[in-house]
């Protein structure tokens, strides 16, 4: 299976982008904490919770597209 075949569906592409964004956010926070570039403490918690709530709604909206009737 070619990579192009895996992402033939728009829904799979949107899921992949969402997962990539979450991994990027998590790794950026981890790298910043390890290198001492940012103060990682309780003040980051609301931002992180808000981000993951946003991503939760993002994935729910993508899933709703799957159950909508197709126009074609």
mmCIF file with all atom_site columns, N, CA and C in Angstrom:
data_model
loop_
_atom_site.group_PDB
_atom_site.id
_atom_site.type_symbol
_atom_site.label_atom_id
_atom_site.label_alt_id
_atom_site.label_comp_id
_atom_site.label_asym_id
_atom_site.label_entity_id
_atom_site.label_seq_id
_atom_site.pdbx_PDB_ins_code
_atom_site.Cartn_x
_atom_site.Cartn_y
_atom_site.Cartn_z
_atom_site.occupancy
_atom_site.B_iso_or_equiv
_atom_site.pdbx_formal_charge
_atom_site.auth_seq_id
_atom_site.auth_comp_id
_atom_site.auth_asym_id
_atom_site.auth_atom_id
_atom_site.pdbx_PDB_model_num
ATOM 1   N N  . UNK A 1 1  ? 0.843   -1.171 0.000  1.00 0.00 ? 1  UNK A N  1
ATOM 2   C CA . UNK A 1 1  ? 0.000   0.000  0.000  1.00 0.00 ? 1  UNK A CA 1
ATOM 3   C C  . UNK A 1 1  ? 0.892   1.240  0.000  1.00 0.00 ? 1  UNK A C  1
ATOM 4   N N  . UNK A 1 2  ? 0.731   2.059  -0.986 1.00 0.00 ? 2  UNK A N  1
ATOM 5   C CA . UNK A 1 2  ? 1.515   3.286  -1.091 1.00 0.00 ? 2  UNK A CA 1
ATOM 6   C C  . UNK A 1 2  ? 0.988   4.313  -0.097 1.00 0.00 ? 2  UNK A C  1
ATOM 7   N N  . UNK A 1 3  ? 1.838   5.239  0.254  1.00 0.00 ? 3  UNK A N  1
ATOM 8   C CA . UNK A 1 3  ? 1.450   6.285  1.193  1.00 0.00 ? 3  UNK A CA 1
ATOM 9   C C  . UNK A 1 3  ? 0.289   7.104  0.652  1.00 0.00 ? 3  UNK A C  1
ATOM 10  N N  . UNK A 1 4  ? 0.286   7.320  -0.636 1.00 0.00 ? 4  UNK A N  1
ATOM 11  C CA . UNK A 1 4  ? -0.795  8.089  -1.263 1.00 0.00 ? 4  UNK A CA 1
ATOM 12  C C  . UNK A 1 4  ? -2.144  7.387  -1.112 1.00 0.00 ? 4  UNK A C  1
ATOM 13  N N  . UNK A 1 5  ? -2.150  6.058  -1.211 1.00 0.00 ? 5  UNK A N  1
ATOM 14  C CA . UNK A 1 5  ? -3.388  5.296  -1.052 1.00 0.00 ? 5  UNK A CA 1
ATOM 15  C C  . UNK A 1 5  ? -3.925  5.393  0.374  1.00 0.00 ? 5  UNK A C  1
ATOM 16  N N  . UNK A 1 6  ? -3.000  5.471  1.332  1.00 0.00 ? 6  UNK A N  1
ATOM 17  C CA . UNK A 1 6  ? -3.408  5.550  2.733  1.00 0.00 ? 6  UNK A CA 1
ATOM 18  C C  . UNK A 1 6  ? -4.165  6.848  3.009  1.00 0.00 ? 6  UNK A C  1
ATOM 19  N N  . UNK A 1 7  ? -3.771  7.942  2.362  1.00 0.00 ? 7  UNK A N  1
ATOM 20  C CA . UNK A 1 7  ? -4.398  9.232  2.597  1.00 0.00 ? 7  UNK A CA 1
ATOM 21  C C  . UNK A 1 7  ? -5.353  9.632  1.477  1.00 0.00 ? 7  UNK A C  1
ATOM 22  N N  . UNK A 1 8  ? -5.915  8.656  0.795  1.00 0.00 ? 8  UNK A N  1
ATOM 23  C CA . UNK A 1 8  ? -6.844  8.951  -0.286 1.00 0.00 ? 8  UNK A CA 1
ATOM 24  C C  . UNK A 1 8  ? -8.116  9.597  0.245  1.00 0.00 ? 8  UNK A C  1
ATOM 25  N N  . UNK A 1 9  ? -8.519  9.218  1.409  1.00 0.00 ? 9  UNK A N  1
ATOM 26  C CA . UNK A 1 9  ? -9.701  9.803  2.029  1.00 0.00 ? 9  UNK A CA 1
ATOM 27  C C  . UNK A 1 9  ? -9.323  11.109 2.727  1.00 0.00 ? 9  UNK A C  1
ATOM 28  N N  . UNK A 1 10 ? -10.160 12.118 2.582  1.00 0.00 ? 10 UNK A N  1
ATOM 29  C CA . UNK A 1 10 ? -9.918  13.386 3.267  1.00 0.00 ? 10 UNK A CA 1
ATOM 30  C C  . UNK A 1 10 ? -9.970  13.214 4.776  1.00 0.00 ? 10 UNK A C  1
ATOM 31  N N  . UNK A 1 11 ? -10.846 12.359 5.250  1.00 0.00 ? 11 UNK A N  1
ATOM 32  C CA . UNK A 1 11 ? -10.999 12.151 6.688  1.00 0.00 ? 11 UNK A CA 1
ATOM 33  C C  . UNK A 1 11 ? -9.705  11.614 7.289  1.00 0.00 ? 11 UNK A C  1
ATOM 34  N N  . UNK A 1 12 ? -9.084  10.662 6.642  1.00 0.00 ? 12 UNK A N  1
ATOM 35  C CA . UNK A 1 12 ? -7.811  10.133 7.142  1.00 0.00 ? 12 UNK A CA 1
ATOM 36  C C  . UNK A 1 12 ? -6.745  11.223 7.169  1.00 0.00 ? 12 UNK A C  1
ATOM 37  N N  . UNK A 1 13 ? -6.736  12.072 6.168  1.00 0.00 ? 13 UNK A N  1
ATOM 38  C CA . UNK A 1 13 ? -5.776  13.175 6.123  1.00 0.00 ? 13 UNK A CA 1
ATOM 39  C C  . UNK A 1 13 ? -6.010  14.120 7.301  1.00 0.00 ? 13 UNK A C  1
ATOM 40  N N  . UNK A 1 14 ? -7.268  14.455 7.586  1.00 0.00 ? 14 UNK A N  1
ATOM 41  C CA . UNK A 1 14 ? -7.574  15.348 8.703  1.00 0.00 ? 14 UNK A CA 1
ATOM 42  C C  . UNK A 1 14 ? -7.181  14.726 10.037 1.00 0.00 ? 14 UNK A C  1
ATOM 43  N N  . UNK A 1 15 ? -7.420  13.427 10.193 1.00 0.00 ? 15 UNK A N  1
ATOM 44  C CA . UNK A 1 15 ? -6.976  12.742 11.407 1.00 0.00 ? 15 UNK A CA 1
ATOM 45  C C  . UNK A 1 15 ? -5.449  12.793 11.533 1.00 0.00 ? 15 UNK A C  1
ATOM 46  N N  . UNK A 1 16 ? -4.745  12.558 10.443 1.00 0.00 ? 16 UNK A N  1
ATOM 47  C CA . UNK A 1 16 ? -3.280  12.579 10.472 1.00 0.00 ? 16 UNK A CA 1
ATOM 48  C C  . UNK A 1 16 ? -2.765  13.966 10.842 1.00 0.00 ? 16 UNK A C  1
ATOM 49  N N  . UNK A 1 17 ? -3.375  15.014 10.304 1.00 0.00 ? 17 UNK A N  1
ATOM 50  C CA . UNK A 1 17 ? -2.957  16.372 10.639 1.00 0.00 ? 17 UNK A CA 1
ATOM 51  C C  . UNK A 1 17 ? -3.198  16.652 12.121 1.00 0.00 ? 17 UNK A C  1
ATOM 52  N N  . UNK A 1 18 ? -4.347  16.239 12.643 1.00 0.00 ? 18 UNK A N  1
ATOM 53  C CA . UNK A 1 18 ? -4.648  16.442 14.060 1.00 0.00 ? 18 UNK A CA 1
ATOM 54  C C  . UNK A 1 18 ? -3.657  15.737 14.967 1.00 0.00 ? 18 UNK A C  1
ATOM 55  N N  . UNK A 1 19 ? -3.317  14.506 14.637 1.00 0.00 ? 19 UNK A N  1
ATOM 56  C CA . UNK A 1 19 ? -2.350  13.757 15.431 1.00 0.00 ? 19 UNK A CA 1
ATOM 57  C C  . UNK A 1 19 ? -0.974  14.393 15.338 1.00 0.00 ? 19 UNK A C  1
ATOM 58  N N  . UNK A 1 20 ? -0.595  14.847 14.143 1.00 0.00 ? 20 UNK A N  1
ATOM 59  C CA . UNK A 1 20 ? 0.690   15.518 13.972 1.00 0.00 ? 20 UNK A CA 1
ATOM 60  C C  . UNK A 1 20 ? 0.765   16.786 14.830 1.00 0.00 ? 20 UNK A C  1
ATOM 61  N N  . UNK A 1 21 ? -0.289  17.584 14.852 1.00 0.00 ? 21 UNK A N  1
ATOM 62  C CA . UNK A 1 21 ? -0.309  18.820 15.631 1.00 0.00 ? 21 UNK A CA 1
ATOM 63  C C  . UNK A 1 21 ? -0.179  18.509 17.124 1.00 0.00 ? 21 UNK A C  1
ATOM 64  N N  . UNK A 1 22 ? -0.877  17.470 17.598 1.00 0.00 ? 22 UNK A N  1
ATOM 65  C CA . UNK A 1 22 ? -0.776  17.109 19.011 1.00 0.00 ? 22 UNK A CA 1
ATOM 66  C C  . UNK A 1 22 ? 0.622   16.625 19.363 1.00 0.00 ? 22 UNK A C  1
ATOM 67  N N  . UNK A 1 23 ? 1.233   15.836 18.492 1.00 0.00 ? 23 UNK A N  1
ATOM 68  C CA . UNK A 1 23 ? 2.599   15.380 18.739 1.00 0.00 ? 23 UNK A CA 1
ATOM 69  C C  . UNK A 1 23 ? 3.584   16.549 18.721 1.00 0.00 ? 23 UNK A C  1
ATOM 70  N N  . UNK A 1 24 ? 3.376   17.479 17.799 1.00 0.00 ? 24 UNK A N  1
ATOM 71  C CA . UNK A 1 24 ? 4.249   18.645 17.717 1.00 0.00 ? 24 UNK A CA 1
ATOM 72  C C  . UNK A 1 24 ? 4.139   19.487 18.989 1.00 0.00 ? 24 UNK A C  1
ATOM 73  N N  . UNK A 1 25 ? 2.927   19.724 19.474 1.00 0.00 ? 25 UNK A N  1
ATOM 74  C CA . UNK A 1 25 ? 2.723   20.509 20.689 1.00 0.00 ? 25 UNK A CA 1
ATOM 75  C C  . UNK A 1 25 ? 3.386   19.813 21.884 1.00 0.00 ? 25 UNK A C  1
ATOM 76  N N  . UNK A 1 26 ? 3.131   18.529 22.023 1.00 0.00 ? 26 UNK A N  1
ATOM 77  C CA . UNK A 1 26 ? 3.711   17.787 23.142 1.00 0.00 ? 26 UNK A CA 1
ATOM 78  C C  . UNK A 1 26 ? 5.229   17.771 23.113 1.00 0.00 ? 26 UNK A C  1
ATOM 79  N N  . UNK A 1 27 ? 5.793   17.569 21.939 1.00 0.00 ? 27 UNK A N  1
ATOM 80  C CA . UNK A 1 27 ? 7.254   17.543 21.850 1.00 0.00 ? 27 UNK A CA 1
ATOM 81  C C  . UNK A 1 27 ? 7.853   18.937 22.058 1.00 0.00 ? 27 UNK A C  1
ATOM 82  N N  . UNK A 1 28 ? 7.169   19.990 21.605 1.00 0.00 ? 28 UNK A N  1
ATOM 83  C CA . UNK A 1 28 ? 7.674   21.351 21.821 1.00 0.00 ? 28 UNK A CA 1
ATOM 84  C C  . UNK A 1 28 ? 7.692   21.683 23.306 1.00 0.00 ? 28 UNK A C  1
ATOM 85  N N  . UNK A 1 29 ? 6.667   21.301 24.040 1.00 0.00 ? 29 UNK A N  1
ATOM 86  C CA . UNK A 1 29 ? 6.640   21.542 25.483 1.00 0.00 ? 29 UNK A CA 1
ATOM 87  C C  . UNK A 1 29 ? 7.722   20.721 26.175 1.00 0.00 ? 29 UNK A C  1
ATOM 88  N N  . UNK A 1 30 ? 7.896   19.474 25.761 1.00 0.00 ? 30 UNK A N  1
ATOM 89  C CA . UNK A 1 30 ? 8.919   18.615 26.370 1.00 0.00 ? 30 UNK A CA 1
ATOM 90  C C  . UNK A 1 30 ? 10.327  19.142 26.098 1.00 0.00 ? 30 UNK A C  1
ATOM 91  N N  . UNK A 1 31 ? 10.593  19.557 24.871 1.00 0.00 ? 31 UNK A N  1
ATOM 92  C CA . UNK A 1 31 ? 11.925  20.090 24.536 1.00 0.00 ? 31 UNK A CA 1
ATOM 93  C C  . UNK A 1 31 ? 12.181  21.388 25.287 1.00 0.00 ? 31 UNK A C  1
ATOM 94  N N  . UNK A 1 32 ? 11.177  22.254 25.371 1.00 0.00 ? 32 UNK A N  1
ATOM 95  C CA . UNK A 1 32 ? 11.337  23.507 26.109 1.00 0.00 ? 32 UNK A CA 1
ATOM 96  C C  . UNK A 1 32 ? 11.619  23.247 27.581 1.00 0.00 ? 32 UNK A C  1
ATOM 97  N N  . UNK A 1 33 ? 10.985  22.235 28.141 1.00 0.00 ? 33 UNK A N  1
ATOM 98  C CA . UNK A 1 33 ? 11.216  21.898 29.545 1.00 0.00 ? 33 UNK A CA 1
ATOM 99  C C  . UNK A 1 33 ? 12.614  21.327 29.755 1.00 0.00 ? 33 UNK A C  1
ATOM 100 N N  . UNK A 1 34 ? 13.054  20.449 28.856 1.00 0.00 ? 34 UNK A N  1
ATOM 101 C CA . UNK A 1 34 ? 14.367  19.822 29.005 1.00 0.00 ? 34 UNK A CA 1
ATOM 102 C C  . UNK A 1 34 ? 15.513  20.815 28.813 1.00 0.00 ? 34 UNK A C  1
ATOM 103 N N  . UNK A 1 35 ? 15.350  21.747 27.890 1.00 0.00 ? 35 UNK A N  1
ATOM 104 C CA . UNK A 1 35 ? 16.417  22.709 27.615 1.00 0.00 ? 35 UNK A CA 1
ATOM 105 C C  . UNK A 1 35 ? 16.325  23.953 28.487 1.00 0.00 ? 35 UNK A C  1
ATOM 106 N N  . UNK A 1 36 ? 15.309  24.043 29.296 1.00 0.00 ? 36 UNK A N  1
ATOM 107 C CA . UNK A 1 36 ? 15.148  25.197 30.172 1.00 0.00 ? 36 UNK A CA 1
ATOM 108 C C  . UNK A 1 36 ? 14.782  26.466 29.417 1.00 0.00 ? 36 UNK A C  1
ATOM 109 N N  . UNK A 1 37 ? 14.171  26.328 28.272 1.00 0.00 ? 37 UNK A N  1
ATOM 110 C CA . UNK A 1 37 ? 13.805  27.488 27.461 1.00 0.00 ? 37 UNK A CA 1
ATOM 111 C C  . UNK A 1 37 ? 12.556  28.186 27.975 1.00 0.00 ? 37 UNK A C  1
ATOM 112 N N  . UNK A 1 38 ? 11.736  27.479 28.711 1.00 0.00 ? 38 UNK A N  1
ATOM 113 C CA . UNK A 1 38 ? 10.495  28.058 29.216 1.00 0.00 ? 38 UNK A CA 1
ATOM 114 C C  . UNK A 1 38 ? 10.227  27.516 30.614 1.00 0.00 ? 38 UNK A C  1
ATOM 115 N N  . UNK A 1 39 ? 9.521   28.289 31.357 1.00 0.00 ? 39 UNK A N  1
ATOM 116 C CA . UNK A 1 39 ? 9.120   27.849 32.689 1.00 0.00 ? 39 UNK A CA 1
ATOM 117 C C  . UNK A 1 39 ? 7.880   26.979 32.520 1.00 0.00 ? 39 UNK A C  1
ATOM 118 N N  . UNK A 1 40 ? 8.041   25.713 32.824 1.00 0.00 ? 40 UNK A N  1
ATOM 119 C CA . UNK A 1 40 ? 6.934   24.775 32.706 1.00 0.00 ? 40 UNK A CA 1
ATOM 120 C C  . UNK A 1 40 ? 6.403   24.535 34.122 1.00 0.00 ? 40 UNK A C  1
ATOM 121 N N  . UNK A 1 41 ? 5.278   25.115 34.419 1.00 0.00 ? 41 UNK A N  1
ATOM 122 C CA . UNK A 1 41 ? 4.666   24.928 35.728 1.00 0.00 ? 41 UNK A CA 1
ATOM 123 C C  . UNK A 1 41 ? 3.152   24.964 35.579 1.00 0.00 ? 41 UNK A C  1
ATOM 124 N N  . UNK A 1 42 ? 2.448   25.215 36.638 1.00 0.00 ? 42 UNK A N  1
ATOM 125 C CA . UNK A 1 42 ? 0.986   25.154 36.622 1.00 0.00 ? 42 UNK A CA 1
ATOM 126 C C  . UNK A 1 42 ? 0.371   26.187 35.695 1.00 0.00 ? 42 UNK A C  1
ATOM 127 N N  . UNK A 1 43 ? 1.108   27.257 35.329 1.00 0.00 ? 43 UNK A N  1
ATOM 128 C CA . UNK A 1 43 ? 0.557   28.279 34.439 1.00 0.00 ? 43 UNK A CA 1
ATOM 129 C C  . UNK A 1 43 ? 0.351   27.750 33.028 1.00 0.00 ? 43 UNK A C  1
ATOM 130 N N  . UNK A 1 44 ? 1.042   26.706 32.660 1.00 0.00 ? 44 UNK A N  1
ATOM 131 C CA . UNK A 1 44 ? 0.883   26.113 31.332 1.00 0.00 ? 44 UNK A CA 1
ATOM 132 C C  . UNK A 1 44 ? -0.318  25.166 31.269 1.00 0.00 ? 44 UNK A C  1
ATOM 133 N N  . UNK A 1 45 ? -0.821  24.771 32.412 1.00 0.00 ? 45 UNK A N  1
ATOM 134 C CA . UNK A 1 45 ? -1.929  23.816 32.455 1.00 0.00 ? 45 UNK A CA 1
ATOM 135 C C  . UNK A 1 45 ? -3.187  24.316 31.739 1.00 0.00 ? 45 UNK A C  1
ATOM 136 N N  . UNK A 1 46 ? -3.658  25.559 31.961 1.00 0.00 ? 46 UNK A N  1
ATOM 137 C CA . UNK A 1 46 ? -4.856  25.997 31.230 1.00 0.00 ? 46 UNK A CA 1
ATOM 138 C C  . UNK A 1 46 ? -4.666  26.015 29.712 1.00 0.00 ? 46 UNK A C  1
ATOM 139 N N  . UNK A 1 47 ? -3.496  26.407 29.245 1.00 0.00 ? 47 UNK A N  1
ATOM 140 C CA . UNK A 1 47 ? -3.218  26.399 27.813 1.00 0.00 ? 47 UNK A CA 1
ATOM 141 C C  . UNK A 1 47 ? -3.267  24.980 27.263 1.00 0.00 ? 47 UNK A C  1
ATOM 142 N N  . UNK A 1 48 ? -2.667  24.061 27.981 1.00 0.00 ? 48 UNK A N  1
ATOM 143 C CA . UNK A 1 48 ? -2.643  22.665 27.537 1.00 0.00 ? 48 UNK A CA 1
ATOM 144 C C  . UNK A 1 48 ? -4.041  22.056 27.556 1.00 0.00 ? 48 UNK A C  1
ATOM 145 N N  . UNK A 1 49 ? -4.796  22.317 28.600 1.00 0.00 ? 49 UNK A N  1
ATOM 146 C CA . UNK A 1 49 ? -6.162  21.793 28.676 1.00 0.00 ? 49 UNK A CA 1
ATOM 147 C C  . UNK A 1 49 ? -7.001  22.379 27.545 1.00 0.00 ? 49 UNK A C  1
ATOM 148 N N  . UNK A 1 50 ? -6.883  23.683 27.313 1.00 0.00 ? 50 UNK A N  1
ATOM 149 C CA . UNK A 1 50 ? -7.625  24.316 26.230 1.00 0.00 ? 50 UNK A CA 1
ATOM 150 C C  . UNK A 1 50 ? -7.250  23.762 24.871 1.00 0.00 ? 50 UNK A C  1
ATOM 151 N N  . UNK A 1 51 ? -5.956  23.526 24.671 1.00 0.00 ? 51 UNK A N  1
ATOM 152 C CA . UNK A 1 51 ? -5.492  22.968 23.399 1.00 0.00 ? 51 UNK A CA 1
ATOM 153 C C  . UNK A 1 51 ? -6.093  21.587 23.162 1.00 0.00 ? 51 UNK A C  1
ATOM 154 N N  . UNK A 1 52 ? -6.042  20.724 24.181 1.00 0.00 ? 52 UNK A N  1
ATOM 155 C CA . UNK A 1 52 ? -6.554  19.381 23.992 1.00 0.00 ? 52 UNK A CA 1
ATOM 156 C C  . UNK A 1 52 ? -8.088  19.355 23.918 1.00 0.00 ? 52 UNK A C  1
ATOM 157 N N  . UNK A 1 53 ? -8.768  20.296 24.558 1.00 0.00 ? 53 UNK A N  1
ATOM 158 C CA . UNK A 1 53 ? -10.220 20.401 24.359 1.00 0.00 ? 53 UNK A CA 1
ATOM 159 C C  . UNK A 1 53 ? -10.531 20.815 22.926 1.00 0.00 ? 53 UNK A C  1
ATOM 160 N N  . UNK A 1 54 ? -9.759  21.746 22.401 1.00 0.00 ? 54 UNK A N  1
ATOM 161 C CA . UNK A 1 54 ? -9.926  22.151 21.009 1.00 0.00 ? 54 UNK A CA 1
ATOM 162 C C  . UNK A 1 54 ? -9.701  20.966 20.072 1.00 0.00 ? 54 UNK A C  1
ATOM 163 N N  . UNK A 1 55 ? -8.654  20.187 20.320 1.00 0.00 ? 55 UNK A N  1
ATOM 164 C CA . UNK A 1 55 ? -8.374  19.031 19.475 1.00 0.00 ? 55 UNK A CA 1
ATOM 165 C C  . UNK A 1 55 ? -9.470  17.973 19.613 1.00 0.00 ? 55 UNK A C  1
ATOM 166 N N  . UNK A 1 56 ? -10.037 17.837 20.813 1.00 0.00 ? 56 UNK A N  1
ATOM 167 C CA . UNK A 1 56 ? -11.152 16.914 21.014 1.00 0.00 ? 56 UNK A CA 1
ATOM 168 C C  . UNK A 1 56 ? -12.335 17.311 20.137 1.00 0.00 ? 56 UNK A C  1
ATOM 169 N N  . UNK A 1 57 ? -12.669 18.591 20.137 1.00 0.00 ? 57 UNK A N  1
ATOM 170 C CA . UNK A 1 57 ? -13.770 19.085 19.301 1.00 0.00 ? 57 UNK A CA 1
ATOM 171 C C  . UNK A 1 57 ? -13.427 18.910 17.826 1.00 0.00 ? 57 UNK A C  1
ATOM 172 N N  . UNK A 1 58 ? -12.170 19.113 17.469 1.00 0.00 ? 58 UNK A N  1
ATOM 173 C CA . UNK A 1 58 ? -11.711 18.918 16.092 1.00 0.00 ? 58 UNK A CA 1
ATOM 174 C C  . UNK A 1 58 ? -11.978 17.482 15.636 1.00 0.00 ? 58 UNK A C  1
ATOM 175 N N  . UNK A 1 59 ? -11.595 16.519 16.468 1.00 0.00 ? 59 UNK A N  1
ATOM 176 C CA . UNK A 1 59 ? -11.799 15.116 16.105 1.00 0.00 ? 59 UNK A CA 1
ATOM 177 C C  . UNK A 1 59 ? -13.279 14.741 16.099 1.00 0.00 ? 59 UNK A C  1
ATOM 178 N N  . UNK A 1 60 ? -14.071 15.313 16.995 1.00 0.00 ? 60 UNK A N  1
ATOM 179 C CA . UNK A 1 60 ? -15.512 15.061 16.986 1.00 0.00 ? 60 UNK A CA 1
ATOM 180 C C  . UNK A 1 60 ? -16.128 15.587 15.694 1.00 0.00 ? 60 UNK A C  1
ATOM 181 N N  . UNK A 1 61 ? -15.723 16.789 15.270 1.00 0.00 ? 61 UNK A N  1
ATOM 182 C CA . UNK A 1 61 ? -16.298 17.350 14.041 1.00 0.00 ? 61 UNK A CA 1
ATOM 183 C C  . UNK A 1 61 ? -15.903 16.535 12.812 1.00 0.00 ? 61 UNK A C  1
ATOM 184 N N  . UNK A 1 62 ? -14.699 15.991 12.813 1.00 0.00 ? 62 UNK A N  1
ATOM 185 C CA . UNK A 1 62 ? -14.299 15.123 11.703 1.00 0.00 ? 62 UNK A CA 1
ATOM 186 C C  . UNK A 1 62 ? -15.142 13.848 11.710 1.00 0.00 ? 62 UNK A C  1
ATOM 187 N N  . UNK A 1 63 ? -15.367 13.296 12.885 1.00 0.00 ? 63 UNK A N  1
ATOM 188 C CA . UNK A 1 63 ? -16.157 12.065 12.992 1.00 0.00 ? 63 UNK A CA 1
ATOM 189 C C  . UNK A 1 63 ? -17.598 12.289 12.559 1.00 0.00 ? 63 UNK A C  1
ATOM 190 N N  . UNK A 1 64 ? -18.140 13.465 12.819 1.00 0.00 ? 64 UNK A N  1
ATOM 191 C CA . UNK A 1 64 ? -19.508 13.772 12.416 1.00 0.00 ? 64 UNK A CA 1
ATOM 192 C C  . UNK A 1 64 ? -19.599 13.772 10.887 1.00 0.00 ? 64 UNK A C  1
ATOM 193 N N  . UNK A 1 65 ? -18.546 14.193 10.213 1.00 0.00 ? 65 UNK A N  1
ATOM 194 C CA . UNK A 1 65 ? -18.545 14.175 8.747  1.00 0.00 ? 65 UNK A CA 1
ATOM 195 C C  . UNK A 1 65 ? -18.716 12.754 8.213  1.00 0.00 ? 65 UNK A C  1
ATOM 196 N N  . UNK A 1 66 ? -18.229 11.782 8.951  1.00 0.00 ? 66 UNK A N  1
ATOM 197 C CA . UNK A 1 66 ? -18.352 10.392 8.496  1.00 0.00 ? 66 UNK A CA 1
ATOM 198 C C  . UNK A 1 66 ? -19.797 9.930  8.475  1.00 0.00 ? 66 UNK A C  1
ATOM 199 N N  . UNK A 1 67 ? -20.632 10.438 9.378  1.00 0.00 ? 67 UNK A N  1
ATOM 200 C CA . UNK A 1 67 ? -22.011 9.961  9.434  1.00 0.00 ? 67 UNK A CA 1
ATOM 201 C C  . UNK A 1 67 ? -22.966 10.822 8.614  1.00 0.00 ? 67 UNK A C  1
ATOM 202 N N  . UNK A 1 68 ? -22.484 11.944 8.078  1.00 0.00 ? 68 UNK A N  1
ATOM 203 C CA . UNK A 1 68 ? -23.320 12.756 7.204  1.00 0.00 ? 68 UNK A CA 1
ATOM 204 C C  . UNK A 1 68 ? -23.491 12.054 5.863  1.00 0.00 ? 68 UNK A C  1
ATOM 205 N N  . UNK A 1 69 ? -24.646 12.195 5.252  1.00 0.00 ? 69 UNK A N  1
ATOM 206 C CA . UNK A 1 69 ? -24.830 11.576 3.937  1.00 0.00 ? 69 UNK A CA 1
ATOM 207 C C  . UNK A 1 69 ? -23.929 12.236 2.893  1.00 0.00 ? 69 UNK A C  1
ATOM 208 N N  . UNK A 1 70 ? -23.430 11.453 2.021  1.00 0.00 ? 70 UNK A N  1
ATOM 209 C CA . UNK A 1 70 ? -22.554 11.971 0.979  1.00 0.00 ? 70 UNK A CA 1
ATOM 210 C C  . UNK A 1 70 ? -23.360 12.666 -0.113 1.00 0.00 ? 70 UNK A C  1
ATOM 211 N N  . UNK A 1 71 ? -22.783 13.682 -0.706 1.00 0.00 ? 71 UNK A N  1
ATOM 212 C CA . UNK A 1 71 ? -23.485 14.446 -1.738 1.00 0.00 ? 71 UNK A CA 1
ATOM 213 C C  . UNK A 1 71 ? -23.349 13.830 -3.121 1.00 0.00 ? 71 UNK A C  1
ATOM 214 N N  . UNK A 1 72 ? -22.437 12.891 -3.273 1.00 0.00 ? 72 UNK A N  1
ATOM 215 C CA . UNK A 1 72 ? -22.239 12.305 -4.605 1.00 0.00 ? 72 UNK A CA 1
ATOM 216 C C  . UNK A 1 72 ? -23.035 11.051 -4.814 1.00 0.00 ? 72 UNK A C  1
#
